[in-house]
Coordinates of C-alpha atoms in Angstrom, one line a residue:
M1 CA 43.9 46.7 136.9
I2 CA 42.3 43.9 134.8
R3 CA 39.0 44.8 136.4
I4 CA 39.4 48.5 135.7
T5 CA 40.6 47.9 132.1
L6 CA 37.6 45.6 131.4
C7 CA 35.2 48.1 133.0
L8 CA 36.6 50.9 130.8
M9 CA 36.4 48.7 127.7
L10 CA 32.8 47.8 128.5
M11 CA 31.9 51.5 129.0
M12 CA 33.6 52.4 125.7
M13 CA 31.6 49.7 123.9
C14 CA 28.4 50.9 125.5
S15 CA 29.1 54.4 124.3
G16 CA 29.9 53.2 120.9
C17 CA 33.6 54.1 121.4
V18 CA 32.7 57.6 120.2
A19 CA 33.8 60.7 122.1
P20 CA 31.2 63.4 122.5
S21 CA 30.8 65.9 119.6
E22 CA 29.4 69.0 121.5
H23 CA 31.1 72.4 120.9
L24 CA 30.4 76.0 121.8
R25 CA 28.5 78.0 119.2
F26 CA 30.5 81.3 119.8
P27 CA 33.1 81.9 117.0
S28 CA 36.5 80.5 117.8
S29 CA 38.2 83.6 116.4
A30 CA 37.4 87.3 115.8
H31 CA 36.1 88.6 112.5
S32 CA 38.4 91.6 112.8
T33 CA 40.9 92.8 115.4
T34 CA 42.7 96.0 116.3
S35 CA 44.8 96.9 119.3
L36 CA 41.7 98.1 121.2
E37 CA 38.8 96.2 119.7
R38 CA 37.8 92.7 118.6
R39 CA 34.6 92.2 116.5
F40 CA 32.7 89.0 116.2
D41 CA 30.4 87.6 113.5
I42 CA 28.0 85.6 115.7
N43 CA 25.6 84.2 113.1
G44 CA 28.2 83.5 110.4
N45 CA 26.8 85.9 107.8
G46 CA 29.9 88.0 107.3
K47 CA 28.7 90.9 109.4
T48 CA 29.7 91.7 113.0
E49 CA 27.1 92.0 115.7
F50 CA 29.3 92.0 118.9
S51 CA 32.5 93.7 119.9
I52 CA 34.7 93.8 123.0
V53 CA 36.6 97.1 123.5
V54 CA 39.6 98.0 125.7
E55 CA 39.2 100.8 128.2
H56 CA 42.0 101.7 130.6
D57 CA 44.1 98.7 129.6
R58 CA 41.4 96.2 130.1
V59 CA 38.5 94.9 128.1
N60 CA 35.5 96.7 129.7
R61 CA 33.0 97.8 127.0
L62 CA 30.7 95.4 125.2
E63 CA 29.1 96.7 122.0
Y64 CA 26.1 95.2 120.2
D65 CA 24.9 96.0 116.7
D66 CA 21.6 94.2 116.8
N67 CA 20.4 95.0 113.2
E68 CA 23.9 94.7 111.7
D69 CA 23.7 98.2 110.1
G70 CA 27.1 99.2 111.3
A71 CA 25.8 101.4 114.1
I72 CA 26.1 100.4 117.8
D73 CA 22.7 99.8 119.4
R74 CA 23.7 98.9 123.0
I75 CA 26.7 99.3 125.2
Y76 CA 27.5 97.6 128.5
R77 CA 30.5 98.0 130.7
L78 CA 31.9 95.2 132.9
S79 CA 32.8 97.7 135.5
D80 CA 29.1 98.6 135.9
Y81 CA 28.4 95.3 137.8
S82 CA 29.4 94.8 141.4
N83 CA 30.7 91.4 142.5
D84 CA 27.8 90.6 144.7
D85 CA 25.1 91.6 142.3
V86 CA 25.8 89.1 139.5
P87 CA 26.5 85.3 139.2
H88 CA 30.0 84.2 139.7
F89 CA 31.3 81.2 137.6
I90 CA 34.4 79.6 139.1
I91 CA 36.2 77.3 136.6
L92 CA 38.6 74.7 138.0
F93 CA 41.1 73.5 135.4
D94 CA 43.4 70.5 135.9
S95 CA 47.1 70.9 135.0
I96 CA 47.7 74.4 133.6
P97 CA 51.2 76.0 134.3
F98 CA 51.4 79.7 135.5
A99 CA 54.0 80.8 133.0
Q100 CA 52.0 80.0 129.9
V101 CA 48.9 81.9 131.3
S102 CA 51.1 84.9 132.1
E103 CA 52.6 84.8 128.6
R104 CA 49.1 84.7 127.0
Y105 CA 47.8 87.5 129.1
S106 CA 50.8 89.7 128.1
K107 CA 49.6 89.4 124.5
A108 CA 46.3 90.9 125.4
D109 CA 44.4 87.6 125.5
L110 CA 41.8 87.0 128.2
A111 CA 42.0 90.8 128.9
W112 CA 38.6 91.0 130.7
F113 CA 40.4 89.4 133.6
D114 CA 42.6 91.1 136.1
P115 CA 46.3 90.2 135.6
P116 CA 47.0 86.5 136.4
V117 CA 48.1 85.7 140.0
K118 CA 50.5 82.8 140.7
V119 CA 49.0 80.1 142.9
M120 CA 51.1 77.7 144.9
P121 CA 49.6 74.3 145.7
P122 CA 50.5 71.9 148.6
F123 CA 52.8 69.0 148.0
P124 CA 52.4 66.4 146.6
T125 CA 51.0 68.3 143.7
M126 CA 48.2 65.7 143.0
S127 CA 44.7 66.9 142.0
P128 CA 42.7 65.2 144.8
V129 CA 45.1 66.6 147.5
I130 CA 45.0 70.1 146.0
F131 CA 41.3 70.4 145.3
S132 CA 40.5 69.1 148.7
R133 CA 42.4 72.0 150.2
M134 CA 40.9 74.5 147.8
L135 CA 37.3 73.5 148.5
G136 CA 37.7 72.9 152.2
A137 CA 37.0 69.2 152.0
P138 CA 38.3 66.6 154.4
P139 CA 41.8 65.2 153.6
Q140 CA 41.8 62.3 151.2
P141 CA 42.6 58.8 152.6
G142 CA 45.6 58.7 150.3
A143 CA 47.4 60.9 147.8
I144 CA 46.3 58.6 145.0
N145 CA 43.5 56.1 144.4
Q146 CA 45.6 53.1 145.4
Y147 CA 46.9 53.6 148.9
Y148 CA 48.0 51.7 152.0
D149 CA 45.5 51.9 154.9
R150 CA 47.6 51.9 158.1
R151 CA 44.7 51.1 160.4
S152 CA 43.6 47.9 158.6
G153 CA 47.1 47.1 157.3
K154 CA 45.8 46.5 153.8
R155 CA 46.2 48.1 150.4
V156 CA 43.0 49.9 149.2
N157 CA 42.3 50.2 145.5
R158 CA 39.6 52.9 144.9
L159 CA 39.9 52.7 141.1
F160 CA 37.0 50.3 140.7
E161 CA 35.0 52.2 143.4
R162 CA 35.6 55.6 141.6
T163 CA 34.8 54.1 138.2
T164 CA 31.4 52.8 139.4
G165 CA 30.3 56.2 140.7
N166 CA 31.7 57.0 144.2
P167 CA 33.1 60.5 144.1
N168 CA 35.8 62.1 146.2
S169 CA 34.6 64.4 149.0
W170 CA 35.8 67.5 147.2
E171 CA 33.9 66.4 144.0
R172 CA 30.6 66.5 145.9
R173 CA 31.1 70.3 146.2
L174 CA 31.0 70.9 142.5
H175 CA 28.1 71.9 140.2
Y176 CA 29.8 70.2 137.3
R177 CA 32.4 67.5 136.6
L178 CA 32.9 64.5 134.3
K179 CA 32.0 61.1 135.5
Y180 CA 35.1 59.2 136.6
W181 CA 35.0 56.7 133.7
E182 CA 34.6 59.7 131.3
N183 CA 37.6 61.2 132.9
G184 CA 39.6 58.1 132.0
L185 CA 38.3 58.1 128.4
S186 CA 39.2 61.8 128.1
F187 CA 42.9 60.9 128.1
L188 CA 42.3 58.9 124.9
E189 CA 40.6 61.8 122.9
P190 CA 41.2 64.9 125.1
R191 CA 40.4 67.4 122.3
R192 CA 36.8 66.1 121.8
W193 CA 36.2 65.7 125.5
F194 CA 37.5 69.2 126.3
R195 CA 35.2 70.8 123.6
A196 CA 32.3 68.8 125.1
E197 CA 33.2 69.9 128.7
L198 CA 33.1 73.6 127.6
V199 CA 29.5 73.0 126.6
R200 CA 28.5 70.9 129.6
A201 CA 30.1 73.3 132.1
K202 CA 28.3 76.2 130.5
E203 CA 25.0 74.3 130.6
A204 CA 25.6 73.6 134.3
F205 CA 26.2 77.2 135.0
D206 CA 23.1 78.3 133.1
K207 CA 21.0 75.9 135.1
S208 CA 22.6 76.6 138.5
P209 CA 20.3 78.0 141.2
D210 CA 23.2 79.4 143.1
R211 CA 25.0 82.7 142.7
V212 CA 28.4 81.0 142.9
T213 CA 28.8 78.0 140.6
L214 CA 31.9 75.7 140.5
A215 CA 32.8 73.6 137.4
Y216 CA 35.8 71.2 137.2
F217 CA 37.4 70.4 133.9
A218 CA 39.1 67.0 134.0
S219 CA 39.9 66.9 130.3
T220 CA 42.5 69.6 130.5
A221 CA 44.8 67.1 132.2
G222 CA 44.6 64.9 129.1
M223 CA 45.1 67.9 126.9
V224 CA 48.4 68.9 128.6
S225 CA 49.6 65.3 129.2
K226 CA 49.1 64.3 125.6
Y227 CA 49.9 67.5 123.7
G228 CA 52.2 69.5 126.1
R229 CA 52.5 73.2 125.4
E230 CA 50.1 72.9 122.4
G231 CA 47.5 71.4 124.8
V232 CA 47.9 74.3 127.2
D233 CA 47.3 76.8 124.4
E234 CA 44.2 75.0 123.2
C235 CA 42.8 74.9 126.8
L236 CA 43.3 78.7 127.1
D237 CA 41.7 79.2 123.7
G238 CA 38.7 77.2 125.0
L239 CA 38.6 79.3 128.1
E240 CA 38.6 82.5 126.1
Q241 CA 35.8 81.2 123.8
L242 CA 33.7 80.1 126.8
C243 CA 34.1 83.5 128.5
L244 CA 33.2 85.4 125.4
Q245 CA 30.0 83.4 124.9
L246 CA 29.0 84.0 128.5
L247 CA 29.8 87.8 128.3
Y248 CA 27.9 88.1 125.1
E249 CA 24.8 86.2 126.3
R250 CA 24.6 88.0 129.6
N251 CA 25.5 91.5 128.5
G252 CA 28.5 91.4 130.8
A253 CA 26.4 90.7 133.9
I254 CA 28.7 88.0 135.2
K255 CA 31.9 87.5 137.1
I256 CA 34.2 84.7 136.0
S257 CA 37.2 83.3 137.8
A258 CA 39.5 80.5 136.5
V259 CA 42.1 78.6 138.5
A260 CA 44.1 75.4 138.2
D261 CA 45.5 72.9 140.6
H262 CA 49.2 72.6 139.6
G263 CA 51.8 73.2 136.9
H264 CA 53.3 70.8 134.4
T265 CA 56.7 70.0 133.1
L266 CA 55.8 70.3 129.4
R267 CA 58.4 67.7 128.5
P268 CA 58.1 64.0 127.7
G269 CA 59.5 61.3 130.0
T270 CA 60.1 57.7 130.6
R271 CA 58.4 55.5 133.2
I272 CA 60.7 54.1 136.0
D273 CA 60.0 50.8 137.6
L274 CA 60.0 51.3 141.3
E275 CA 59.2 47.7 142.1
T276 CA 62.3 46.5 140.3
M277 CA 64.5 49.1 141.9
L278 CA 63.4 48.0 145.3
R279 CA 63.4 44.3 144.6
T280 CA 66.9 44.5 143.3
A281 CA 68.0 46.0 146.6
R282 CA 66.4 43.0 148.4
F283 CA 63.2 44.8 149.5
T284 CA 60.0 42.8 148.8
P285 CA 57.0 44.7 147.3
A286 CA 53.9 43.5 148.9
D287 CA 50.2 44.5 149.6
R288 CA 50.8 44.7 153.4
L289 CA 53.7 45.1 155.9
T290 CA 54.4 42.0 158.0
R291 CA 58.2 41.8 157.7
A292 CA 61.0 44.3 157.9
N293 CA 62.1 44.0 154.3
Q294 CA 58.6 44.4 152.8
V295 CA 57.5 47.6 151.1
V296 CA 54.1 48.8 149.8
I297 CA 54.4 51.0 146.8
E298 CA 51.8 53.7 146.1
Q299 CA 51.6 54.9 142.5
D300 CA 48.8 55.7 140.2
G301 CA 48.5 57.2 136.7
L302 CA 51.8 58.5 135.3
V303 CA 53.2 61.3 137.5
N304 CA 56.4 62.6 139.1
F305 CA 55.5 61.5 142.6
A306 CA 55.2 58.1 144.4
G307 CA 55.0 56.9 147.9
V308 CA 56.4 53.9 149.8
H309 CA 55.2 52.4 153.1
T310 CA 58.0 50.7 154.9
W311 CA 59.4 49.8 158.3
Q312 CA 62.9 51.0 157.1
P313 CA 62.3 54.5 155.7
D314 CA 65.9 55.7 156.1
A315 CA 67.2 52.7 154.1
V316 CA 64.6 52.9 151.4
A317 CA 65.1 56.7 151.0
R318 CA 68.9 56.3 150.8
L319 CA 68.5 53.6 148.2
L320 CA 66.0 55.6 146.0
A321 CA 67.9 58.9 146.3
S322 CA 70.9 57.2 144.9
Q323 CA 69.1 56.2 141.7
P324 CA 69.7 58.6 138.7
E325 CA 66.0 58.5 137.8
I326 CA 64.9 59.8 141.2
R327 CA 65.5 63.5 142.2
L328 CA 64.4 63.5 145.8
A329 CA 63.5 61.0 148.5
M330 CA 62.1 62.2 151.8
H331 CA 61.0 60.6 155.1
M332 CA 60.4 61.4 158.8
N333 CA 63.4 60.9 161.1
Q334 CA 62.2 61.5 164.7
D335 CA 60.9 65.1 164.7
A336 CA 62.4 66.2 161.4
V337 CA 61.7 65.5 157.7
V338 CA 64.9 64.4 156.0
I339 CA 65.1 65.1 152.2
R340 CA 67.8 63.3 150.2
D341 CA 69.2 63.6 146.7
A342 CA 72.3 62.2 145.1
T343 CA 74.5 64.9 146.6
G344 CA 73.4 64.8 150.3
S345 CA 70.6 65.6 152.6
V346 CA 68.7 68.4 154.5
A347 CA 66.4 68.4 157.4
I348 CA 63.1 70.3 157.7
E349 CA 62.0 71.1 161.3
A350 CA 59.1 73.0 162.8
R351 CA 58.0 74.9 165.9
G352 CA 54.3 75.6 165.5
D353 CA 54.0 77.7 162.4
R354 CA 57.7 78.3 162.1
Y355 CA 59.9 76.2 159.9
R356 CA 63.6 75.6 159.6
Y357 CA 65.7 74.4 156.6
R358 CA 68.9 72.9 157.9
P359 CA 71.5 71.4 155.5
I360 CA 73.0 68.2 156.9
D361 CA 75.7 67.7 154.3
A362 CA 74.4 69.6 151.2
D363 CA 72.3 72.6 150.4
I364 CA 70.0 70.7 148.1
F365 CA 67.6 73.5 147.4
R366 CA 70.2 76.3 147.1
Y367 CA 68.6 78.3 149.8
T368 CA 71.7 79.9 151.3
S369 CA 71.2 83.3 149.6
V370 CA 67.5 83.2 150.4
M371 CA 68.1 82.6 154.1
D372 CA 70.7 85.4 154.2
A373 CA 68.1 87.8 152.8
M374 CA 65.5 86.6 155.2
R375 CA 67.8 87.2 158.2
A376 CA 68.7 90.6 156.9
Q377 CA 65.0 91.5 156.6
G378 CA 64.3 90.2 160.1
T379 CA 61.9 87.5 158.9
M380 CA 64.1 84.6 160.1
D381 CA 65.3 84.3 163.7
A382 CA 68.8 83.4 164.8
E383 CA 68.1 79.7 164.9
G384 CA 66.9 79.7 161.3
Y385 CA 63.1 79.4 161.9
A386 CA 60.7 81.5 159.8
T387 CA 56.9 81.6 159.4
A388 CA 55.2 79.8 156.5
D389 CA 54.3 83.3 155.1
A390 CA 57.9 84.4 155.3
W391 CA 59.0 81.3 153.4
F392 CA 56.2 81.8 150.9
N393 CA 57.1 85.4 150.2
A394 CA 60.9 84.7 150.0
T395 CA 60.7 81.7 147.6
I396 CA 57.5 82.2 145.5
D397 CA 59.6 82.6 142.4
H398 CA 62.5 80.3 143.4
E399 CA 63.1 77.0 141.7
W400 CA 61.9 75.3 144.9
P401 CA 59.0 77.4 146.2
E402 CA 58.0 77.3 149.9
T403 CA 59.7 73.9 150.4
P404 CA 60.0 73.8 154.2
P405 CA 56.2 74.4 155.0
R406 CA 55.0 72.3 152.0
V407 CA 57.2 69.3 152.8
W408 CA 56.4 69.4 156.5
K409 CA 52.7 69.6 155.9
A410 CA 53.0 66.7 153.4
F411 CA 54.0 64.5 156.3
H412 CA 51.5 66.0 158.8
G413 CA 47.9 65.6 157.6
I414 CA 47.7 66.5 153.9
V415 CA 46.3 62.9 153.5
V416 CA 45.2 60.5 156.2
N417 CA 47.6 57.6 155.3
T418 CA 50.9 59.4 154.8
P419 CA 53.6 57.3 153.0
D420 CA 56.7 56.7 155.0
V421 CA 58.8 57.7 152.0
M422 CA 57.9 60.1 149.3
I423 CA 59.8 60.4 146.1
V424 CA 60.0 62.9 143.2
T425 CA 61.3 61.7 139.9
A426 CA 64.2 63.3 138.0
P427 CA 63.4 65.5 135.0
G428 CA 62.6 63.3 132.0
F429 CA 61.2 60.4 134.2
Y430 CA 57.9 59.6 135.9
A431 CA 56.5 56.9 138.0
G432 CA 53.2 55.1 137.7
L433 CA 51.4 51.9 136.6
S434 CA 52.7 50.1 133.5
S435 CA 49.1 49.6 132.3
F436 CA 48.7 53.4 132.0
D437 CA 52.0 53.7 130.1
W438 CA 50.6 51.2 127.6
Y439 CA 47.7 53.5 126.4
V440 CA 48.8 57.0 127.2
D441 CA 51.8 58.7 125.5
M442 CA 52.9 61.4 127.9
A443 CA 54.2 64.7 126.5
S444 CA 54.1 66.3 130.0
T445 CA 53.8 65.2 133.6
H446 CA 53.4 66.7 137.1
G447 CA 53.5 65.8 140.8
G448 CA 56.8 67.2 141.9
L449 CA 58.0 70.0 144.2
D450 CA 59.8 72.4 142.0
Q451 CA 58.5 75.6 140.3
I452 CA 57.4 74.1 137.0
D453 CA 55.5 71.2 138.6
S454 CA 53.9 73.5 141.2
A455 CA 53.1 77.0 140.0
T456 CA 49.6 77.5 138.5
F457 CA 47.3 80.5 138.0
L458 CA 44.3 82.4 139.1
L459 CA 42.4 84.7 136.7
T460 CA 39.5 86.6 138.1
M461 CA 37.2 89.5 137.2
T462 CA 36.5 90.4 140.8
G463 CA 39.4 92.7 141.4
R464 CA 40.1 90.9 144.6
A465 CA 43.4 89.1 143.8
N466 CA 46.5 91.2 143.6
R467 CA 49.2 89.0 145.1
P468 CA 50.4 85.3 144.9
L469 CA 48.2 82.9 146.8
R470 CA 48.3 79.4 148.2
T471 CA 45.7 77.0 146.9
E472 CA 43.6 77.2 150.1
E473 CA 43.4 81.0 149.8
V474 CA 41.9 81.1 146.4
L475 CA 38.1 80.8 147.1
K476 CA 38.4 82.9 150.3
T477 CA 40.0 85.7 148.1
V478 CA 37.6 85.7 145.1
E479 CA 34.5 85.0 147.2
P480 CA 35.2 85.9 150.9
S481 CA 31.8 84.9 152.2
Y482 CA 31.4 81.7 150.2
N483 CA 31.5 78.4 151.9
P484 CA 31.5 75.4 149.5
S485 CA 28.9 72.8 150.6
T486 CA 28.1 69.3 149.6
L487 CA 26.0 69.2 146.4
R488 CA 26.4 65.7 145.1
R489 CA 25.6 62.5 147.1

């Protein structure tokens, strides 16, 4: 961490310690608004030149008063453009919860999009894991940048590697993203970096030679982490301003989709010290496993998830689950995943693409009524097994969405080096590196398994998304023929 901190300080000094000052030129608010129309003064002279008009409960008509005489000169309709005939700009946000997007849409904001669709990510709800699935990239070596490599028996720290320019495989499939060191700085001044990203992503789209262009906004993570609910609202304000400028400039000849990776708690927390917890129980934190009582802790940033490599997963999970700061601890036990909390444990078992939730001594996730309904509908067999789709449909709005398939897959290939124990912190707590806690005040965190940490959104103008989706279904839905390829070396 000393090397990383020094590297970031050097980069800050080289950039003059000044965040970028770019901003979109489209007005941030309408000149006048009615229930069916919003008019905009584009050049700031007090007259309106551009309007968006609702038709059939959706913004569809774009009106232009080119000479500002009060008479409409040109009209375009978004419905006049088919999906495959115009460019498609796909915006990837970090850290936007579904509920807040749904609430904004219900107030007629972002109304050129179809109604928002809930998107459920894999677990752990960490950006590299999720975007790798979304973009069809190979699994990450670890869920976070500092992970334990089983093959070599050594801890790997990719922070310095990332900071000096080596991207993740999924990042190579993007037309736009911040440099990694810029990503780190964006947590210090997220508002200025987010405004700059709106400009930079638009420039990348304008210059893109491809019909489908993907842009990833990293600064939204800083916006939500630092400002909570207010940060979410400002990100959606920025999305609206960006969309309006693109619609205005292109006469509506564009399709836009926006999606995020995961939700957020929208509540502050306190960092827990996993190392001290384990050391107090006579486990020895180390960089490699050579003795039975040693543990290698995987944590990065400030999130609601952490991993532990150990030769004693049952003992470590029992210890951590007994701590009030930890909500869940899970590990493999022969051919089942055992999940523990302070009240007891459950087992997750699989047969192919069928998964069973079996309480051992507690119904941790309160699935009894869900399972009764699945049996009544015939989607669960007599032994309690059901397909991933059945679990998805039955629990998409539950406090614990799609837990059996998501947890099972977390231990079966989501990342290459799977921790022996995975933990989820209790509400109001998060895990991570103390050095991050020193310079980032967290108003919201993510990483867990429940609805608020997990559920995020998809907004699209394509008319192709009308049901909840998993992360890996998003691109296939909005662009069925699109196959993301490596763009950056």
